[in-house]
Amino acid sequence: MNRRLNLLDYAAGSILRRYSAHLPVAAVFIIVVFLAASVILTLSSLKKEAANILAAAPELTVQEMSGGRQTPIAVDIAEKIRSVTGVESARPRIWGYLYEPYAGVNLTLWGVDEITGEKMFSGDFSFREGGFYKPGERWKIVVGEKVPQALNLKGRKNLTFTDGQGKLKSFEIAGVFSSVSSMLTADLVIMPEKDLREFFHMDKGLATDIAVTVKNPAEIPMAAVKISSLCPSCRVISRTWMQRAYEAVFNFRGGLVLLLWMGCLVSFLILLWNKGAVLSGLEKRELGILKAAGWSFEDILELKIMEGAMISGASFTGGFAAACIHVYGFDAVLFRPVLFGWSVLFPSMNLVPVFSFGPLFLILILTVLPYMAVSLLSAWKSATMDIGELIRGEDG
Amino acid sequence: MRPCRGLLIVVLLFFLAGLAGVLYLGRTADHGLRGLNEKQRIAAVLGLSDPVPATEARYIRHLSMADVFAPFQDIPAGFDIFPSGSFYSPRAVPLPDYMERGGK
């Protein structure tokens, strides 16, 4: 035990003494781990985010298609859908997008019927300002956290949008959602269905699409088939399909970024090999003196293992901690340009920590293992060399 | 000072940093979990289907409703000009089971 402690002592001392030699490698090590861990943490959090929201999404969404494009759907179809076995409710939804040219912002306008409005009004949701408008109130809106800022409202409560016929419609902001729900509500403008219908100039008998809930998951595929036979021009999107879509998106993206990271990893390995395969004269002399002082082959190997473990352990922890701070503390700020593209309005992410051990373990193996291997290799090489050669610092 | 003491200090510093990290994560996790719950409730009441990853194009905003079969497709990585379109998978929206089996 005491021997081990003394060895540990010596290893720590030798790292501290030669910090200038270890620092560059440790820095590269930290960067490599940081990049990969940042990508993996961001992706697993985003996956979790999407899965969480999709879990509450309607089981089936029915869209009317005409000429390969989505068009408004007749509200009557909802009545027919309700008669399908297993269908619990079929709710016509009215929603759409609005491009606000002065600010260059895309908004999502969402119509809310009276029952839903009542639920939102009486429910316990967090708002940054105000709250949900009272059921029955007209021309009142509730907006996402980022909307006032994107439209540059500067505290004004009234805002005006131009409808499809060039007429100005003015709305009063009743409430602003808090940043807690930003990933879901950032760009939303919620208003009474009647007002949105008027704003979009949509007939009473039409809706954007129909959200269908099916209680029993086993009945979803059959319900989808029955609905598409009831309405042959409809497209039925199931929730599992949406879930698969999101999985595919995030895996694709993660794979692409990690592919780029492989280049990083290879250069790190080359750096390691370069450093490990050629021992500096100083290191050789040190090992020579240690051997001359009576250190055995095992002692030297053990010393090198300790050194390697300390440096790689500290670098891995450092890189991983930095990635956590980057992703959870700073909302993955380095990835923002790619994640949000040209969006003028983007959510505050507030990512939830999700640890998937598989990929992190892979990073650990891909970085720590080569490091240990190279430091062991160099130690083994010098430990088997002749003492005289070592002290003279000749190549061997 | 013996190097072992130095090592001890370094280990202690790491431990403290780790502790701070865990505490910080715990705090954000709590905030985040509250957020997850809240988002799920809002999505359930309003009938929303998609998170807001980016708002520059509608097929990114409502990814689950992107078109896959129309000419001049509105899908990610189609012929488009938006940077995020090059970032999201073109196979984002696979055909539903009953369509893949052939005919509705």
Short mmCIF file of C-alpha atoms in Angstrom, two decimals:
data_model
loop_
_atom_site.label_atom_id
_atom_site.label_comp_id
_atom_site.label_asym_id
_atom_site.label_seq_id
_atom_site.Cartn_x
_atom_site.Cartn_y
_atom_site.Cartn_z
CA MET A 1 0.00 0.00 0.00
CA ASN A 2 2.73 2.39 1.01
CA ARG A 3 4.64 1.51 -2.14
CA ARG A 4 1.59 2.35 -4.23
CA LEU A 5 1.15 5.69 -2.46
CA ASN A 6 4.78 6.55 -3.04
CA LEU A 7 4.42 5.62 -6.70
CA LEU A 8 1.31 7.78 -6.93
CA ASP A 9 3.28 10.56 -5.30
CA TYR A 10 6.03 10.18 -7.83
CA ALA A 11 3.60 10.02 -10.79
CA ALA A 12 1.81 13.20 -9.68
CA GLY A 13 5.16 14.92 -9.19
CA SER A 14 6.37 13.92 -12.62
CA ILE A 15 3.18 15.20 -14.27
CA LEU A 16 3.49 18.51 -12.42
CA ARG A 17 7.16 18.78 -13.30
CA ARG A 18 6.56 18.19 -17.00
CA TYR A 19 3.25 19.94 -17.32
CA SER A 20 4.35 21.76 -20.46
CA ALA A 21 4.72 18.41 -22.23
CA HIS A 22 1.38 17.04 -21.02
CA LEU A 23 -0.68 20.20 -21.40
CA PRO A 24 -1.05 20.25 -25.22
CA VAL A 25 -2.13 16.60 -25.32
CA ALA A 26 -4.55 17.11 -22.42
CA ALA A 27 -5.99 20.17 -24.16
CA VAL A 28 -6.61 18.26 -27.40
CA PHE A 29 -8.02 15.37 -25.36
CA ILE A 30 -10.45 17.72 -23.61
CA ILE A 31 -11.57 19.28 -26.91
CA VAL A 32 -12.16 15.90 -28.55
CA VAL A 33 -14.25 14.65 -25.62
CA PHE A 34 -16.05 17.98 -25.35
CA LEU A 35 -17.16 17.96 -29.00
CA ALA A 36 -18.44 14.40 -29.05
CA ALA A 37 -20.12 14.64 -25.65
CA SER A 38 -21.79 17.94 -26.60
CA VAL A 39 -23.30 16.40 -29.71
CA ILE A 40 -24.49 13.31 -27.89
CA LEU A 41 -25.95 15.21 -24.95
CA THR A 42 -27.73 17.75 -27.18
CA LEU A 43 -29.21 15.03 -29.35
CA SER A 44 -30.42 12.84 -26.55
CA SER A 45 -32.06 15.86 -24.90
CA LEU A 46 -33.72 16.92 -28.16
CA LYS A 47 -34.97 13.36 -28.70
CA LYS A 48 -36.39 13.35 -25.22
CA GLU A 49 -38.03 16.72 -25.90
CA ALA A 50 -39.68 15.51 -29.10
CA ALA A 51 -40.76 12.20 -27.54
CA ASN A 52 -42.28 14.01 -24.59
CA ILE A 53 -44.37 16.31 -26.76
CA LEU A 54 -45.36 13.57 -29.19
CA ALA A 55 -46.60 11.46 -26.30
CA ALA A 56 -49.37 14.03 -25.89
CA ALA A 57 -50.00 14.55 -29.61
CA PRO A 58 -53.21 13.21 -31.17
CA GLU A 59 -52.96 9.56 -32.22
CA LEU A 60 -54.06 10.33 -35.76
CA THR A 61 -54.03 13.51 -37.81
CA VAL A 62 -56.28 13.58 -40.87
CA GLN A 63 -55.41 15.95 -43.71
CA GLU A 64 -57.28 16.57 -46.93
CA MET A 65 -55.10 16.25 -50.01
CA SER A 66 -55.77 17.74 -53.39
CA GLY A 67 -53.29 17.49 -56.24
CA GLY A 68 -50.65 16.28 -53.82
CA ARG A 69 -51.00 19.33 -51.64
CA GLN A 70 -52.71 19.78 -48.32
CA THR A 71 -55.97 21.71 -48.53
CA PRO A 72 -58.65 22.59 -45.94
CA ILE A 73 -60.74 19.63 -44.86
CA ALA A 74 -64.55 19.55 -44.53
CA VAL A 75 -65.68 19.65 -40.91
CA ASP A 76 -68.40 17.05 -41.72
CA ILE A 77 -65.71 14.41 -42.09
CA ALA A 78 -65.02 14.72 -38.36
CA GLU A 79 -68.59 13.54 -37.75
CA LYS A 80 -68.01 10.46 -39.92
CA ILE A 81 -64.68 9.76 -38.22
CA ARG A 82 -66.34 9.76 -34.81
CA SER A 83 -68.45 6.78 -35.91
CA VAL A 84 -65.33 4.66 -36.53
CA THR A 85 -64.82 1.99 -33.86
CA GLY A 86 -62.15 2.91 -31.33
CA VAL A 87 -62.19 6.62 -32.10
CA GLU A 88 -62.68 8.61 -28.94
CA SER A 89 -62.79 12.11 -30.39
CA ALA A 90 -62.26 13.87 -33.70
CA ARG A 91 -61.50 17.54 -33.34
CA PRO A 92 -61.27 19.86 -36.36
CA ARG A 93 -58.27 22.16 -35.90
CA ILE A 94 -57.73 25.56 -37.40
CA TRP A 95 -54.17 26.67 -37.62
CA GLY A 96 -51.64 28.01 -40.03
CA TYR A 97 -48.62 30.18 -40.51
CA LEU A 98 -48.15 33.88 -40.78
CA TYR A 99 -45.06 35.52 -42.19
CA GLU A 100 -44.58 38.91 -40.62
CA PRO A 101 -42.58 40.73 -43.33
CA TYR A 102 -41.35 43.69 -41.28
CA ALA A 103 -39.65 41.57 -38.67
CA GLY A 104 -39.01 38.61 -41.02
CA VAL A 105 -40.64 36.27 -38.53
CA ASN A 106 -42.64 33.11 -39.18
CA LEU A 107 -45.40 32.66 -36.64
CA THR A 108 -47.72 29.73 -36.05
CA LEU A 109 -51.31 30.85 -35.54
CA TRP A 110 -53.40 28.39 -33.56
CA GLY A 111 -57.16 28.53 -33.18
CA VAL A 112 -58.72 27.37 -29.94
CA ASP A 113 -62.38 26.38 -29.55
CA GLU A 114 -64.35 27.35 -26.47
CA ILE A 115 -63.97 24.09 -24.57
CA THR A 116 -60.19 24.09 -25.07
CA GLY A 117 -60.08 27.79 -24.20
CA GLU A 118 -61.84 27.06 -20.94
CA LYS A 119 -59.35 24.27 -20.14
CA MET A 120 -56.43 26.59 -20.90
CA PHE A 121 -57.98 29.37 -18.82
CA SER A 122 -58.64 27.21 -15.77
CA GLY A 123 -55.52 25.05 -16.12
CA ASP A 124 -52.36 25.68 -14.15
CA PHE A 125 -49.85 26.83 -16.75
CA SER A 126 -46.96 29.20 -16.24
CA PHE A 127 -47.00 32.54 -18.01
CA ARG A 128 -44.33 35.22 -18.05
CA GLU A 129 -46.93 37.94 -18.26
CA GLY A 130 -50.70 37.91 -17.93
CA GLY A 131 -52.56 34.67 -18.49
CA PHE A 132 -54.94 32.94 -20.85
CA TYR A 133 -57.81 35.15 -22.07
CA LYS A 134 -61.24 34.58 -20.54
CA PRO A 135 -63.41 32.12 -22.48
CA GLY A 136 -65.68 34.04 -24.85
CA GLU A 137 -63.39 37.05 -25.19
CA ARG A 138 -62.66 38.08 -28.78
CA TRP A 139 -59.55 39.41 -30.52
CA LYS A 140 -57.40 38.45 -27.58
CA ILE A 141 -54.26 36.37 -28.10
CA VAL A 142 -51.78 34.42 -26.04
CA VAL A 143 -48.30 34.35 -27.51
CA GLY A 144 -45.09 32.35 -27.09
CA GLU A 145 -42.19 33.62 -25.05
CA LYS A 146 -40.20 34.86 -28.05
CA VAL A 147 -42.97 36.53 -30.04
CA PRO A 148 -42.99 40.00 -28.39
CA GLN A 149 -39.22 40.19 -28.72
CA ALA A 150 -39.19 39.01 -32.35
CA LEU A 151 -41.89 41.52 -33.30
CA ASN A 152 -40.08 44.23 -31.35
CA LEU A 153 -43.19 45.14 -29.33
CA LYS A 154 -41.27 46.81 -26.49
CA GLY A 155 -44.01 46.25 -23.95
CA ARG A 156 -46.91 47.24 -26.21
CA LYS A 157 -49.98 45.08 -25.69
CA ASN A 158 -51.61 45.61 -29.07
CA LEU A 159 -50.40 44.27 -32.33
CA THR A 160 -51.68 44.28 -35.87
CA PHE A 161 -51.45 41.59 -38.53
CA THR A 162 -52.39 41.93 -42.18
CA ASP A 163 -54.83 39.26 -43.34
CA GLY A 164 -55.02 37.65 -46.77
CA GLN A 165 -57.13 40.49 -48.18
CA GLY A 166 -54.74 43.19 -47.05
CA LYS A 167 -56.95 44.29 -44.17
CA LEU A 168 -55.37 45.11 -40.84
CA LYS A 169 -56.63 43.18 -37.84
CA SER A 170 -55.61 44.24 -34.40
CA PHE A 171 -55.17 41.91 -31.46
CA GLU A 172 -54.57 42.41 -27.78
CA ILE A 173 -52.01 40.26 -25.98
CA ALA A 174 -53.64 38.67 -22.93
CA GLY A 175 -50.67 36.56 -21.90
CA VAL A 176 -47.14 35.48 -22.78
CA PHE A 177 -46.04 31.89 -22.11
CA SER A 178 -43.02 31.46 -19.86
CA SER A 179 -39.67 30.10 -21.04
CA VAL A 180 -40.48 26.78 -19.34
CA SER A 181 -42.60 25.75 -22.32
CA SER A 182 -40.54 27.59 -24.92
CA MET A 183 -39.61 24.46 -26.87
CA LEU A 184 -43.31 23.97 -27.57
CA THR A 185 -44.79 27.45 -27.60
CA ALA A 186 -42.01 29.84 -28.66
CA ASP A 187 -43.60 30.94 -31.96
CA LEU A 188 -47.28 30.31 -31.18
CA VAL A 189 -50.02 32.90 -31.41
CA ILE A 190 -53.12 31.39 -29.85
CA MET A 191 -56.49 32.98 -30.46
CA PRO A 192 -60.19 32.07 -30.47
CA GLU A 193 -61.11 29.81 -33.38
CA LYS A 194 -63.76 32.27 -34.62
CA ASP A 195 -61.21 35.07 -34.90
CA LEU A 196 -58.66 32.90 -36.66
CA ARG A 197 -61.33 31.69 -39.10
CA GLU A 198 -62.14 35.30 -39.88
CA PHE A 199 -58.46 36.20 -40.17
CA PHE A 200 -57.75 33.30 -42.57
CA HIS A 201 -61.06 33.86 -44.45
CA MET A 202 -61.89 30.20 -43.96
CA ASP A 203 -65.46 28.96 -44.51
CA LYS A 204 -67.44 27.70 -41.53
CA GLY A 205 -67.58 24.21 -42.97
CA LEU A 206 -63.81 23.91 -43.33
CA ALA A 207 -60.87 23.27 -41.00
CA THR A 208 -57.11 22.90 -41.45
CA ASP A 209 -57.03 19.27 -40.36
CA ILE A 210 -58.68 16.90 -37.93
CA ALA A 211 -57.00 15.60 -34.78
CA VAL A 212 -58.27 12.15 -33.86
CA THR A 213 -57.73 10.46 -30.50
CA VAL A 214 -57.92 6.69 -30.21
CA LYS A 215 -57.83 5.28 -26.68
CA ASN A 216 -56.62 1.77 -27.34
CA PRO A 217 -53.20 1.72 -29.07
CA ALA A 218 -54.03 -1.66 -30.65
CA GLU A 219 -56.90 -0.07 -32.55
CA ILE A 220 -54.88 2.78 -34.10
CA PRO A 221 -53.78 1.03 -37.34
CA MET A 222 -57.29 -0.30 -38.00
CA ALA A 223 -58.83 3.10 -37.29
CA ALA A 224 -56.34 4.68 -39.72
CA VAL A 225 -57.31 2.23 -42.46
CA LYS A 226 -61.03 2.79 -41.83
CA ILE A 227 -60.63 6.57 -41.89
CA SER A 228 -58.75 6.50 -45.18
CA SER A 229 -61.49 4.34 -46.70
CA LEU A 230 -64.14 6.76 -45.37
CA CYS A 231 -62.27 9.66 -46.92
CA PRO A 232 -60.18 8.42 -49.86
CA SER A 233 -58.65 11.84 -50.54
CA CYS A 234 -57.40 12.12 -46.94
CA ARG A 235 -53.96 11.47 -45.64
CA VAL A 236 -53.86 9.90 -42.20
CA ILE A 237 -50.70 10.54 -40.18
CA SER A 238 -50.29 8.37 -37.12
CA ARG A 239 -48.39 9.32 -34.02
CA THR A 240 -45.98 6.38 -34.31
CA TRP A 241 -45.14 7.67 -37.75
CA MET A 242 -44.33 11.10 -36.31
CA GLN A 243 -42.25 9.49 -33.58
CA ARG A 244 -40.29 7.50 -36.14
CA ALA A 245 -39.80 10.67 -38.19
CA TYR A 246 -38.21 12.46 -35.26
CA GLU A 247 -36.03 9.47 -34.35
CA ALA A 248 -34.81 9.31 -37.94
CA VAL A 249 -34.09 13.04 -38.06
CA PHE A 250 -32.04 13.14 -34.90
CA ASN A 251 -30.14 9.93 -35.65
CA PHE A 252 -29.29 11.18 -39.13
CA ARG A 253 -28.05 14.46 -37.80
CA GLY A 254 -26.10 12.90 -34.95
CA GLY A 255 -24.51 10.40 -37.31
CA LEU A 256 -23.44 13.17 -39.65
CA VAL A 257 -21.82 15.24 -36.91
CA LEU A 258 -20.13 12.23 -35.35
CA LEU A 259 -18.78 11.30 -38.78
CA LEU A 260 -17.06 14.69 -38.88
CA TRP A 261 -15.83 14.06 -35.37
CA MET A 262 -14.07 10.88 -36.53
CA GLY A 263 -11.55 13.09 -38.35
CA CYS A 264 -10.91 14.87 -35.09
CA LEU A 265 -10.42 11.57 -33.32
CA VAL A 266 -7.97 10.29 -35.92
CA SER A 267 -5.77 13.39 -35.62
CA PHE A 268 -5.88 13.00 -31.86
CA LEU A 269 -4.70 9.41 -32.19
CA ILE A 270 -1.89 10.48 -34.54
CA LEU A 271 -0.82 13.11 -32.03
CA LEU A 272 -0.82 10.48 -29.29
CA TRP A 273 1.21 8.05 -31.37
CA ASN A 274 3.69 10.77 -32.22
CA LYS A 275 4.08 11.71 -28.60
CA GLY A 276 4.17 8.20 -27.22
CA ALA A 277 6.37 6.45 -29.74
CA VAL A 278 9.22 8.90 -29.38
CA LEU A 279 10.28 9.44 -25.78
CA SER A 280 12.09 12.68 -25.11
CA GLY A 281 15.73 12.49 -24.02
CA LEU A 282 14.79 13.84 -20.63
CA GLU A 283 12.18 11.14 -20.05
CA LYS A 284 14.61 8.43 -21.15
CA ARG A 285 17.26 9.69 -18.78
CA GLU A 286 14.77 9.75 -15.95
CA LEU A 287 13.67 6.19 -16.60
CA GLY A 288 17.33 5.13 -16.89
CA ILE A 289 18.16 6.64 -13.52
CA LEU A 290 15.09 5.00 -11.97
CA LYS A 291 16.17 1.64 -13.32
CA ALA A 292 19.71 2.20 -12.10
CA ALA A 293 18.31 3.07 -8.68
CA GLY A 294 16.73 -0.36 -8.57
CA TRP A 295 13.21 0.16 -9.97
CA SER A 296 11.88 -2.99 -11.54
CA PHE A 297 10.12 -3.39 -14.88
CA GLU A 298 6.76 -3.66 -13.06
CA ASP A 299 7.40 -0.49 -11.05
CA ILE A 300 8.02 1.53 -14.19
CA LEU A 301 4.94 0.09 -15.94
CA GLU A 302 2.81 0.82 -12.90
CA LEU A 303 4.15 4.37 -12.74
CA LYS A 304 3.30 4.95 -16.40
CA ILE A 305 -0.19 3.45 -15.98
CA MET A 306 -0.83 5.81 -13.07
CA GLU A 307 0.39 8.79 -15.07
CA GLY A 308 -1.74 7.85 -18.04
CA ALA A 309 -4.81 7.18 -15.92
CA MET A 310 -4.47 10.51 -14.14
CA ILE A 311 -4.09 12.54 -17.31
CA SER A 312 -6.71 10.73 -19.36
CA GLY A 313 -9.16 10.54 -16.44
CA ALA A 314 -8.81 14.24 -15.69
CA SER A 315 -9.08 15.18 -19.38
CA PHE A 316 -12.14 13.01 -19.95
CA THR A 317 -13.87 14.37 -16.85
CA GLY A 318 -12.90 17.91 -17.84
CA GLY A 319 -14.16 17.51 -21.40
CA PHE A 320 -17.38 15.90 -20.27
CA ALA A 321 -18.01 18.54 -17.60
CA ALA A 322 -17.36 21.28 -20.16
CA ALA A 323 -19.86 19.61 -22.51
CA CYS A 324 -22.49 19.48 -19.75
CA ILE A 325 -21.98 23.17 -19.01
CA HIS A 326 -22.09 24.01 -22.72
CA VAL A 327 -25.27 22.04 -23.41
CA TYR A 328 -27.28 22.55 -20.25
CA GLY A 329 -25.84 25.84 -18.99
CA PHE A 330 -25.48 27.67 -22.29
CA ASP A 331 -28.20 25.95 -24.35
CA ALA A 332 -25.66 24.35 -26.75
CA VAL A 333 -24.61 27.78 -27.97
CA LEU A 334 -21.99 26.44 -30.41
CA PHE A 335 -24.59 24.45 -32.34
CA ARG A 336 -27.13 27.27 -32.60
CA PRO A 337 -26.19 28.40 -36.12
CA VAL A 338 -26.89 24.91 -37.49
CA LEU A 339 -29.81 24.08 -35.25
CA PHE A 340 -31.76 27.23 -35.96
CA GLY A 341 -30.52 28.21 -39.40
CA TRP A 342 -32.01 31.48 -40.53
CA SER A 343 -34.86 31.49 -38.05
CA VAL A 344 -35.44 34.93 -36.64
CA LEU A 345 -37.42 33.47 -33.80
CA PHE A 346 -36.06 30.46 -31.92
CA PRO A 347 -36.92 28.91 -28.58
CA SER A 348 -34.88 29.00 -25.40
CA MET A 349 -34.14 25.33 -25.19
CA ASN A 350 -33.81 24.59 -21.46
CA LEU A 351 -32.60 21.12 -22.34
CA VAL A 352 -33.28 18.38 -19.85
CA PRO A 353 -30.22 16.31 -18.92
CA VAL A 354 -30.51 12.84 -20.43
CA PHE A 355 -27.59 10.48 -20.11
CA SER A 356 -27.34 7.66 -22.58
CA PHE A 357 -24.44 5.56 -21.34
CA GLY A 358 -23.79 3.70 -24.59
CA PRO A 359 -22.40 6.59 -26.66
CA LEU A 360 -20.55 8.12 -23.71
CA PHE A 361 -18.93 4.78 -23.01
CA LEU A 362 -17.90 4.66 -26.66
CA ILE A 363 -16.19 8.06 -26.36
CA LEU A 364 -14.46 6.84 -23.21
CA ILE A 365 -13.15 3.77 -24.99
CA LEU A 366 -12.15 5.65 -28.14
CA THR A 367 -10.10 8.23 -26.26
CA VAL A 368 -8.93 6.84 -22.91
CA LEU A 369 -8.00 3.40 -24.20
CA PRO A 370 -5.64 4.61 -26.98
CA TYR A 371 -4.07 7.05 -24.55
CA MET A 372 -3.38 4.30 -22.02
CA ALA A 373 -2.14 1.98 -24.75
CA VAL A 374 0.32 4.51 -26.13
CA SER A 375 1.70 5.48 -22.73
CA LEU A 376 2.04 1.81 -21.81
CA LEU A 377 3.75 1.05 -25.10
CA SER A 378 6.32 3.77 -24.62
CA ALA A 379 6.90 2.69 -21.02
CA TRP A 380 7.32 -0.92 -22.08
CA LYS A 381 9.76 0.10 -24.79
CA SER A 382 11.94 2.10 -22.44
CA ALA A 383 11.64 -0.34 -19.55
CA THR A 384 13.13 -3.06 -21.73
CA MET A 385 16.00 -0.85 -22.89
CA ASP A 386 19.49 -1.00 -21.50
CA ILE A 387 20.21 1.38 -18.61
CA GLY A 388 23.31 2.81 -20.26
CA GLU A 389 21.45 3.57 -23.47
CA LEU A 390 18.67 5.21 -21.55
CA ILE A 391 20.94 7.47 -19.54
CA ARG A 392 22.92 8.50 -22.60
CA GLY A 393 19.58 9.24 -24.29
CA GLU A 394 20.36 7.22 -27.42
CA ASP A 395 17.62 6.06 -29.72
CA GLY A 396 16.59 2.47 -29.25
CA MET B 1 5.28 20.39 -0.40
CA ARG B 2 5.19 16.75 -1.37
CA PRO B 3 3.59 16.17 -4.78
CA CYS B 4 1.08 13.84 -3.12
CA ARG B 5 -0.39 16.85 -1.31
CA GLY B 6 -0.59 18.66 -4.63
CA LEU B 7 -2.40 15.64 -6.02
CA LEU B 8 -4.72 15.65 -3.04
CA ILE B 9 -5.55 19.31 -3.70
CA VAL B 10 -6.17 18.57 -7.38
CA VAL B 11 -8.42 15.63 -6.47
CA LEU B 12 -10.27 17.79 -3.96
CA LEU B 13 -10.74 20.51 -6.57
CA PHE B 14 -12.09 17.96 -9.02
CA PHE B 15 -14.40 16.61 -6.38
CA LEU B 16 -15.71 20.10 -5.62
CA ALA B 17 -16.14 20.83 -9.32
CA GLY B 18 -17.99 17.55 -9.73
CA LEU B 19 -20.20 18.33 -6.75
CA ALA B 20 -20.98 21.77 -8.14
CA GLY B 21 -21.75 20.14 -11.49
CA VAL B 22 -24.09 17.61 -9.91
CA LEU B 23 -25.87 20.30 -7.92
CA TYR B 24 -26.18 22.48 -11.00
CA LEU B 25 -27.46 19.58 -13.09
CA GLY B 26 -29.89 18.66 -10.35
CA ARG B 27 -31.27 22.18 -10.37
CA THR B 28 -31.63 22.35 -14.15
CA ALA B 29 -33.03 18.82 -14.19
CA ASP B 30 -35.73 19.86 -11.76
CA HIS B 31 -36.51 22.94 -13.85
CA GLY B 32 -36.37 20.86 -17.01
CA LEU B 33 -38.64 18.10 -15.69
CA ARG B 34 -41.19 20.68 -14.62
CA GLY B 35 -40.91 22.07 -18.14
CA LEU B 36 -41.36 18.64 -19.74
CA ASN B 37 -44.49 18.07 -17.73
CA GLU B 38 -45.86 21.50 -18.52
CA LYS B 39 -45.12 21.15 -22.23
CA GLN B 40 -46.85 17.80 -22.34
CA ARG B 41 -49.94 19.24 -20.66
CA ILE B 42 -50.11 22.21 -23.02
CA ALA B 43 -49.61 19.93 -26.03
CA ALA B 44 -52.40 17.66 -24.80
CA VAL B 45 -54.89 20.47 -24.22
CA LEU B 46 -54.19 22.37 -27.43
CA GLY B 47 -53.56 19.29 -29.57
CA LEU B 48 -50.10 20.41 -30.66
CA SER B 49 -47.86 17.89 -32.36
CA ASP B 50 -44.38 19.32 -32.80
CA PRO B 51 -41.67 21.05 -30.80
CA VAL B 52 -40.17 24.26 -32.18
CA PRO B 53 -36.74 23.27 -33.47
CA ALA B 54 -36.43 26.13 -35.97
CA THR B 55 -39.00 28.40 -37.53
CA GLU B 56 -37.43 29.30 -40.85
CA ALA B 57 -39.61 26.93 -42.90
CA ARG B 58 -42.90 25.25 -42.22
CA TYR B 59 -41.65 21.74 -42.89
CA ILE B 60 -39.03 22.22 -40.17
CA ARG B 61 -41.52 23.79 -37.79
CA HIS B 62 -44.04 20.97 -38.23
CA LEU B 63 -41.67 18.22 -39.22
CA SER B 64 -44.22 15.50 -38.64
CA MET B 65 -46.46 16.94 -41.35
CA ALA B 66 -43.83 17.42 -44.05
CA ASP B 67 -44.72 16.23 -47.56
CA VAL B 68 -42.77 13.39 -49.08
CA PHE B 69 -44.43 12.78 -52.38
CA ALA B 70 -45.42 16.11 -53.95
CA PRO B 71 -43.39 17.60 -56.79
CA PHE B 72 -41.21 20.48 -55.55
CA GLN B 73 -41.27 18.73 -52.25
CA ASP B 74 -41.69 20.51 -48.99
CA ILE B 75 -39.29 18.26 -47.17
CA PRO B 76 -35.94 18.76 -45.51
CA ALA B 77 -32.97 18.38 -47.86
CA GLY B 78 -35.19 18.87 -50.90
CA PHE B 79 -34.07 21.50 -53.42
CA ASP B 80 -34.14 24.30 -50.96
CA ILE B 81 -32.26 27.31 -49.84
CA PHE B 82 -32.51 27.13 -46.09
CA PRO B 83 -29.42 26.09 -44.12
CA SER B 84 -31.37 23.90 -41.75
CA GLY B 85 -32.82 22.00 -44.69
CA SER B 86 -29.39 20.54 -45.34
CA PHE B 87 -29.22 19.40 -41.76
CA TYR B 88 -32.40 17.39 -41.31
CA SER B 89 -32.77 14.00 -42.93
CA PRO B 90 -34.64 13.77 -46.25
CA ARG B 91 -36.04 10.39 -45.11
CA ALA B 92 -37.53 12.12 -42.12
CA VAL B 93 -41.04 11.00 -42.86
CA PRO B 94 -41.32 7.33 -43.81
CA LEU B 95 -44.56 6.06 -45.27
CA PRO B 96 -47.04 4.76 -42.73
CA ASP B 97 -47.29 0.97 -42.34
CA TYR B 98 -50.54 0.52 -44.14
CA MET B 99 -49.25 2.43 -47.17
CA GLU B 100 -46.01 0.49 -47.28
CA ARG B 101 -47.97 -2.76 -47.42
CA GLY B 102 -49.45 -1.49 -50.68
CA GLY B 103 -52.72 0.33 -51.20
CA LYS B 104 -55.08 1.69 -48.62
#
